[in-house]
């Protein structure tokens, strides 16, 4: 799709299982709730460290974009096709950063911008909150939880 490298979690498995006991998604009617997604390809974390210390805002943006690709893979795993996405409802984003780092919102734009690129502004731009945190599992610098509204014809 659009030349994007979207993971096939049905084939390779959802990497979140490596982080503890959880299921990759939960669906209630037309709402799909995804468990945490991070900037990872296979078993490899693509961006480790702390924004404002080890990583630049641009590197954080790239981590958020990679995370977005994994969210797309999570949607496909849950419902089989991105065609069933009616809208991105919201994302809750966590950025590992120094206490002085104030550009967490710019990091999260890597995720939001990807969703708009894939789904268009009306379907892809959802609500968003970003929180600066001290640490995330495995040393990742970015994690998101996402809620997606599905179309009425989604099986």
PDB file of C-alpha atoms in Angstrom:
ATOM      1  CA  UNK A   1       0.000   0.000   0.000  1.00  0.00           C
ATOM      2  CA  UNK A   2       1.435   3.363  -1.111  1.00  0.00           C
ATOM      3  CA  UNK A   3       4.925   1.837  -1.001  1.00  0.00           C
ATOM      4  CA  UNK A   4       4.721   1.538   2.801  1.00  0.00           C
ATOM      5  CA  UNK A   5       6.299  -1.413   4.585  1.00  0.00           C
ATOM      6  CA  UNK A   6       3.376  -2.540   6.744  1.00  0.00           C
ATOM      7  CA  UNK A   7       4.134  -5.624   8.857  1.00  0.00           C
ATOM      8  CA  UNK A   8       2.051  -8.784   8.510  1.00  0.00           C
ATOM      9  CA  UNK A   9       1.452  -9.772  12.138  1.00  0.00           C
ATOM     10  CA  UNK A  10      -0.556 -12.828  11.065  1.00  0.00           C
ATOM     11  CA  UNK A  11       2.646 -14.134   9.477  1.00  0.00           C
ATOM     12  CA  UNK A  12       5.357 -12.849  11.828  1.00  0.00           C
ATOM     13  CA  UNK A  13       3.356 -12.516  15.057  1.00  0.00           C
ATOM     14  CA  UNK A  14       2.565  -9.403  17.098  1.00  0.00           C
ATOM     15  CA  UNK A  15       5.776  -8.324  18.826  1.00  0.00           C
ATOM     16  CA  UNK A  16       3.857  -7.003  21.867  1.00  0.00           C
ATOM     17  CA  UNK A  17       3.750 -10.525  23.286  1.00  0.00           C
ATOM     18  CA  UNK A  18       7.469 -10.076  24.024  1.00  0.00           C
ATOM     19  CA  UNK A  19       6.557  -7.311  26.475  1.00  0.00           C
ATOM     20  CA  UNK A  20       4.259  -9.346  28.723  1.00  0.00           C
ATOM     21  CA  UNK A  21       0.837 -10.899  28.947  1.00  0.00           C
ATOM     22  CA  UNK A  22      -1.612  -9.108  26.643  1.00  0.00           C
ATOM     23  CA  UNK A  23      -3.653  -9.514  23.518  1.00  0.00           C
ATOM     24  CA  UNK A  24      -2.919  -7.356  20.480  1.00  0.00           C
ATOM     25  CA  UNK A  25      -6.395  -5.852  20.160  1.00  0.00           C
ATOM     26  CA  UNK A  26      -9.921  -5.833  21.502  1.00  0.00           C
ATOM     27  CA  UNK A  27     -13.019  -5.015  19.504  1.00  0.00           C
ATOM     28  CA  UNK A  28     -16.318  -3.733  20.857  1.00  0.00           C
ATOM     29  CA  UNK A  29     -18.857  -3.239  18.062  1.00  0.00           C
ATOM     30  CA  UNK A  30     -17.409  -0.737  15.617  1.00  0.00           C
ATOM     31  CA  UNK A  31     -14.536   0.294  17.897  1.00  0.00           C
ATOM     32  CA  UNK A  32     -11.130  -1.362  17.707  1.00  0.00           C
ATOM     33  CA  UNK A  33      -8.732  -0.843  20.611  1.00  0.00           C
ATOM     34  CA  UNK A  34      -5.102  -1.687  19.864  1.00  0.00           C
ATOM     35  CA  UNK A  35      -2.576  -2.604  22.522  1.00  0.00           C
ATOM     36  CA  UNK A  36       0.682  -0.685  22.628  1.00  0.00           C
ATOM     37  CA  UNK A  37       2.705  -0.302  19.459  1.00  0.00           C
ATOM     38  CA  UNK A  38       6.296   0.901  19.290  1.00  0.00           C
ATOM     39  CA  UNK A  39       9.002   1.675  16.741  1.00  0.00           C
ATOM     40  CA  UNK A  40      10.103  -1.872  16.044  1.00  0.00           C
ATOM     41  CA  UNK A  41      10.746  -3.994  12.960  1.00  0.00           C
ATOM     42  CA  UNK A  42      10.510  -7.690  13.765  1.00  0.00           C
ATOM     43  CA  UNK A  43      12.453  -8.070  17.008  1.00  0.00           C
ATOM     44  CA  UNK A  44      14.597  -4.962  16.377  1.00  0.00           C
ATOM     45  CA  UNK A  45      13.769  -1.691  18.146  1.00  0.00           C
ATOM     46  CA  UNK A  46      14.513   1.042  15.614  1.00  0.00           C
ATOM     47  CA  UNK A  47      14.910   4.014  17.964  1.00  0.00           C
ATOM     48  CA  UNK A  48      16.206   3.583  21.514  1.00  0.00           C
ATOM     49  CA  UNK A  49      16.966   6.371  23.912  1.00  0.00           C
ATOM     50  CA  UNK A  50      15.669   9.599  25.342  1.00  0.00           C
ATOM     51  CA  UNK A  51      14.492  12.635  23.384  1.00  0.00           C
ATOM     52  CA  UNK A  52      16.491  15.698  24.362  1.00  0.00           C
ATOM     53  CA  UNK A  53      19.477  13.558  25.304  1.00  0.00           C
ATOM     54  CA  UNK A  54      20.155  10.676  22.876  1.00  0.00           C
ATOM     55  CA  UNK A  55      17.669  11.432  20.098  1.00  0.00           C
ATOM     56  CA  UNK A  56      16.649  14.496  18.112  1.00  0.00           C
ATOM     57  CA  UNK A  57      13.068  15.541  17.474  1.00  0.00           C
ATOM     58  CA  UNK A  58      13.521  14.345  13.870  1.00  0.00           C
ATOM     59  CA  UNK A  59      14.577  10.894  15.080  1.00  0.00           C
ATOM     60  CA  UNK A  60      11.581  10.816  17.436  1.00  0.00           C
ATOM     61  CA  UNK A  61       9.306  11.768  14.537  1.00  0.00           C
ATOM     62  CA  UNK A  62      10.765   8.838  12.551  1.00  0.00           C
ATOM     63  CA  UNK A  63      10.139   6.528  15.519  1.00  0.00           C
ATOM     64  CA  UNK A  64       6.520   7.689  15.692  1.00  0.00           C
ATOM     65  CA  UNK A  65       6.125   7.099  11.946  1.00  0.00           C
ATOM     66  CA  UNK A  66       7.532   3.555  12.271  1.00  0.00           C
ATOM     67  CA  UNK A  67       5.137   3.008  15.153  1.00  0.00           C
ATOM     68  CA  UNK A  68       2.311   4.128  12.855  1.00  0.00           C
ATOM     69  CA  UNK A  69       3.281   1.480  10.310  1.00  0.00           C
ATOM     70  CA  UNK A  70       2.996  -1.085  13.087  1.00  0.00           C
ATOM     71  CA  UNK A  71      -0.426   0.292  14.050  1.00  0.00           C
ATOM     72  CA  UNK A  72      -1.512  -0.229  10.424  1.00  0.00           C
ATOM     73  CA  UNK A  73      -0.251  -3.811  10.706  1.00  0.00           C
ATOM     74  CA  UNK A  74      -2.232  -4.181  13.926  1.00  0.00           C
ATOM     75  CA  UNK A  75      -5.407  -2.991  12.209  1.00  0.00           C
ATOM     76  CA  UNK A  76      -4.870  -5.464   9.371  1.00  0.00           C
ATOM     77  CA  UNK A  77      -4.265  -8.257  11.880  1.00  0.00           C
ATOM     78  CA  UNK A  78      -7.504  -7.422  13.703  1.00  0.00           C
ATOM     79  CA  UNK A  79      -9.886  -6.961  10.770  1.00  0.00           C
ATOM     80  CA  UNK A  80      -8.022  -8.099   7.639  1.00  0.00           C
ATOM     81  CA  UNK A  81      -7.931  -4.846   5.679  1.00  0.00           C
ATOM     82  CA  UNK A  82      -7.337  -1.134   6.123  1.00  0.00           C
ATOM     83  CA  UNK A  83     -10.426  -0.604   3.947  1.00  0.00           C
ATOM     84  CA  UNK A  84     -12.554  -1.162   7.062  1.00  0.00           C
ATOM     85  CA  UNK A  85     -11.149   1.933   8.810  1.00  0.00           C
ATOM     86  CA  UNK A  86     -13.870   4.562   9.081  1.00  0.00           C
ATOM     87  CA  UNK A  87     -11.701   6.871  11.177  1.00  0.00           C
ATOM     88  CA  UNK A  88      -8.843   7.123  13.600  1.00  0.00           C
ATOM     89  CA  UNK A  89     -10.639   8.042  16.828  1.00  0.00           C
ATOM     90  CA  UNK A  90      -7.631   8.830  19.020  1.00  0.00           C
ATOM     91  CA  UNK A  91      -4.109   7.961  19.978  1.00  0.00           C
ATOM     92  CA  UNK A  92      -2.442   8.196  23.360  1.00  0.00           C
ATOM     93  CA  UNK A  93       1.293   8.637  22.878  1.00  0.00           C
ATOM     94  CA  UNK A  94       4.217   8.267  25.239  1.00  0.00           C
ATOM     95  CA  UNK A  95       7.609   9.859  24.522  1.00  0.00           C
ATOM     96  CA  UNK A  96      10.671   9.020  26.606  1.00  0.00           C
ATOM     97  CA  UNK A  97      12.393  12.345  27.168  1.00  0.00           C
ATOM     98  CA  UNK A  98      14.362  14.514  29.524  1.00  0.00           C
ATOM     99  CA  UNK A  99      12.367  16.667  31.957  1.00  0.00           C
ATOM    100  CA  UNK A 100      13.322  19.766  29.936  1.00  0.00           C
ATOM    101  CA  UNK A 101      12.220  18.400  26.552  1.00  0.00           C
ATOM    102  CA  UNK A 102       9.054  20.193  25.408  1.00  0.00           C
ATOM    103  CA  UNK A 103       8.571  19.023  21.804  1.00  0.00           C
ATOM    104  CA  UNK A 104       6.730  15.777  22.545  1.00  0.00           C
ATOM    105  CA  UNK A 105       3.875  16.989  20.322  1.00  0.00           C
ATOM    106  CA  UNK A 106       6.257  17.287  17.352  1.00  0.00           C
ATOM    107  CA  UNK A 107       7.375  13.688  17.885  1.00  0.00           C
ATOM    108  CA  UNK A 108       3.760  12.426  17.855  1.00  0.00           C
ATOM    109  CA  UNK A 109       3.149  14.203  14.559  1.00  0.00           C
ATOM    110  CA  UNK A 110       5.141  11.412  12.890  1.00  0.00           C
ATOM    111  CA  UNK A 111       2.248   9.097  13.750  1.00  0.00           C
ATOM    112  CA  UNK A 112      -0.551  11.552  12.968  1.00  0.00           C
ATOM    113  CA  UNK A 113       0.998  12.627   9.667  1.00  0.00           C
ATOM    114  CA  UNK A 114       1.254   8.979   8.536  1.00  0.00           C
ATOM    115  CA  UNK A 115      -2.427   8.352   9.322  1.00  0.00           C
ATOM    116  CA  UNK A 116      -3.435  11.437   7.333  1.00  0.00           C
ATOM    117  CA  UNK A 117      -1.189  10.293   4.455  1.00  0.00           C
ATOM    118  CA  UNK A 118      -2.822   6.849   4.397  1.00  0.00           C
ATOM    119  CA  UNK A 119      -6.474   7.655   5.163  1.00  0.00           C
ATOM    120  CA  UNK A 120      -6.822  11.337   4.250  1.00  0.00           C
ATOM    121  CA  UNK A 121      -7.538  14.152   6.682  1.00  0.00           C
ATOM    122  CA  UNK A 122     -11.204  13.317   7.362  1.00  0.00           C
ATOM    123  CA  UNK A 123     -10.592   9.654   8.236  1.00  0.00           C
ATOM    124  CA  UNK A 124      -6.978   9.782   9.411  1.00  0.00           C
ATOM    125  CA  UNK A 125      -6.819  12.754  11.742  1.00  0.00           C
ATOM    126  CA  UNK A 126      -8.042  11.749  15.178  1.00  0.00           C
ATOM    127  CA  UNK A 127      -7.782  13.101  18.664  1.00  0.00           C
ATOM    128  CA  UNK A 128      -4.368  12.861  20.265  1.00  0.00           C
ATOM    129  CA  UNK A 129      -2.617  13.239  23.579  1.00  0.00           C
ATOM    130  CA  UNK A 130       1.119  12.980  24.150  1.00  0.00           C
ATOM    131  CA  UNK A 131       2.802  12.433  27.484  1.00  0.00           C
ATOM    132  CA  UNK A 132       6.512  12.703  28.258  1.00  0.00           C
ATOM    133  CA  UNK A 133       7.684   9.759  30.378  1.00  0.00           C
ATOM    134  CA  UNK A 134      10.909   8.589  31.989  1.00  0.00           C
ATOM    135  CA  UNK A 135      11.088   5.037  30.545  1.00  0.00           C
ATOM    136  CA  UNK A 136       9.339   2.483  28.361  1.00  0.00           C
ATOM    137  CA  UNK A 137       9.927  -1.261  28.015  1.00  0.00           C
ATOM    138  CA  UNK A 138      12.987  -2.328  26.071  1.00  0.00           C
ATOM    139  CA  UNK A 139      14.369   1.194  25.816  1.00  0.00           C
ATOM    140  CA  UNK A 140      11.916   2.295  23.110  1.00  0.00           C
ATOM    141  CA  UNK A 141      11.474   6.058  22.840  1.00  0.00           C
ATOM    142  CA  UNK A 142       7.853   6.096  21.631  1.00  0.00           C
ATOM    143  CA  UNK A 143       4.712   4.070  22.225  1.00  0.00           C
ATOM    144  CA  UNK A 144       1.079   4.564  21.254  1.00  0.00           C
ATOM    145  CA  UNK A 145      -2.343   3.171  22.060  1.00  0.00           C
ATOM    146  CA  UNK A 146      -4.850   3.692  19.300  1.00  0.00           C
ATOM    147  CA  UNK A 147      -8.623   3.516  18.987  1.00  0.00           C
ATOM    148  CA  UNK A 148     -10.091   3.026  15.512  1.00  0.00           C
ATOM    149  CA  UNK A 149     -13.686   3.303  14.300  1.00  0.00           C
ATOM    150  CA  UNK A 150     -14.585   0.563  11.805  1.00  0.00           C
ATOM    151  CA  UNK A 151     -17.052   0.702   8.942  1.00  0.00           C
ATOM    152  CA  UNK A 152     -20.504  -0.855   9.289  1.00  0.00           C
ATOM    153  CA  UNK A 153     -19.623  -3.611   6.793  1.00  0.00           C
ATOM    154  CA  UNK A 154     -16.538  -4.775   8.744  1.00  0.00           C
ATOM    155  CA  UNK A 155     -16.944  -8.477   9.555  1.00  0.00           C
TER     156      UNK A 155
END
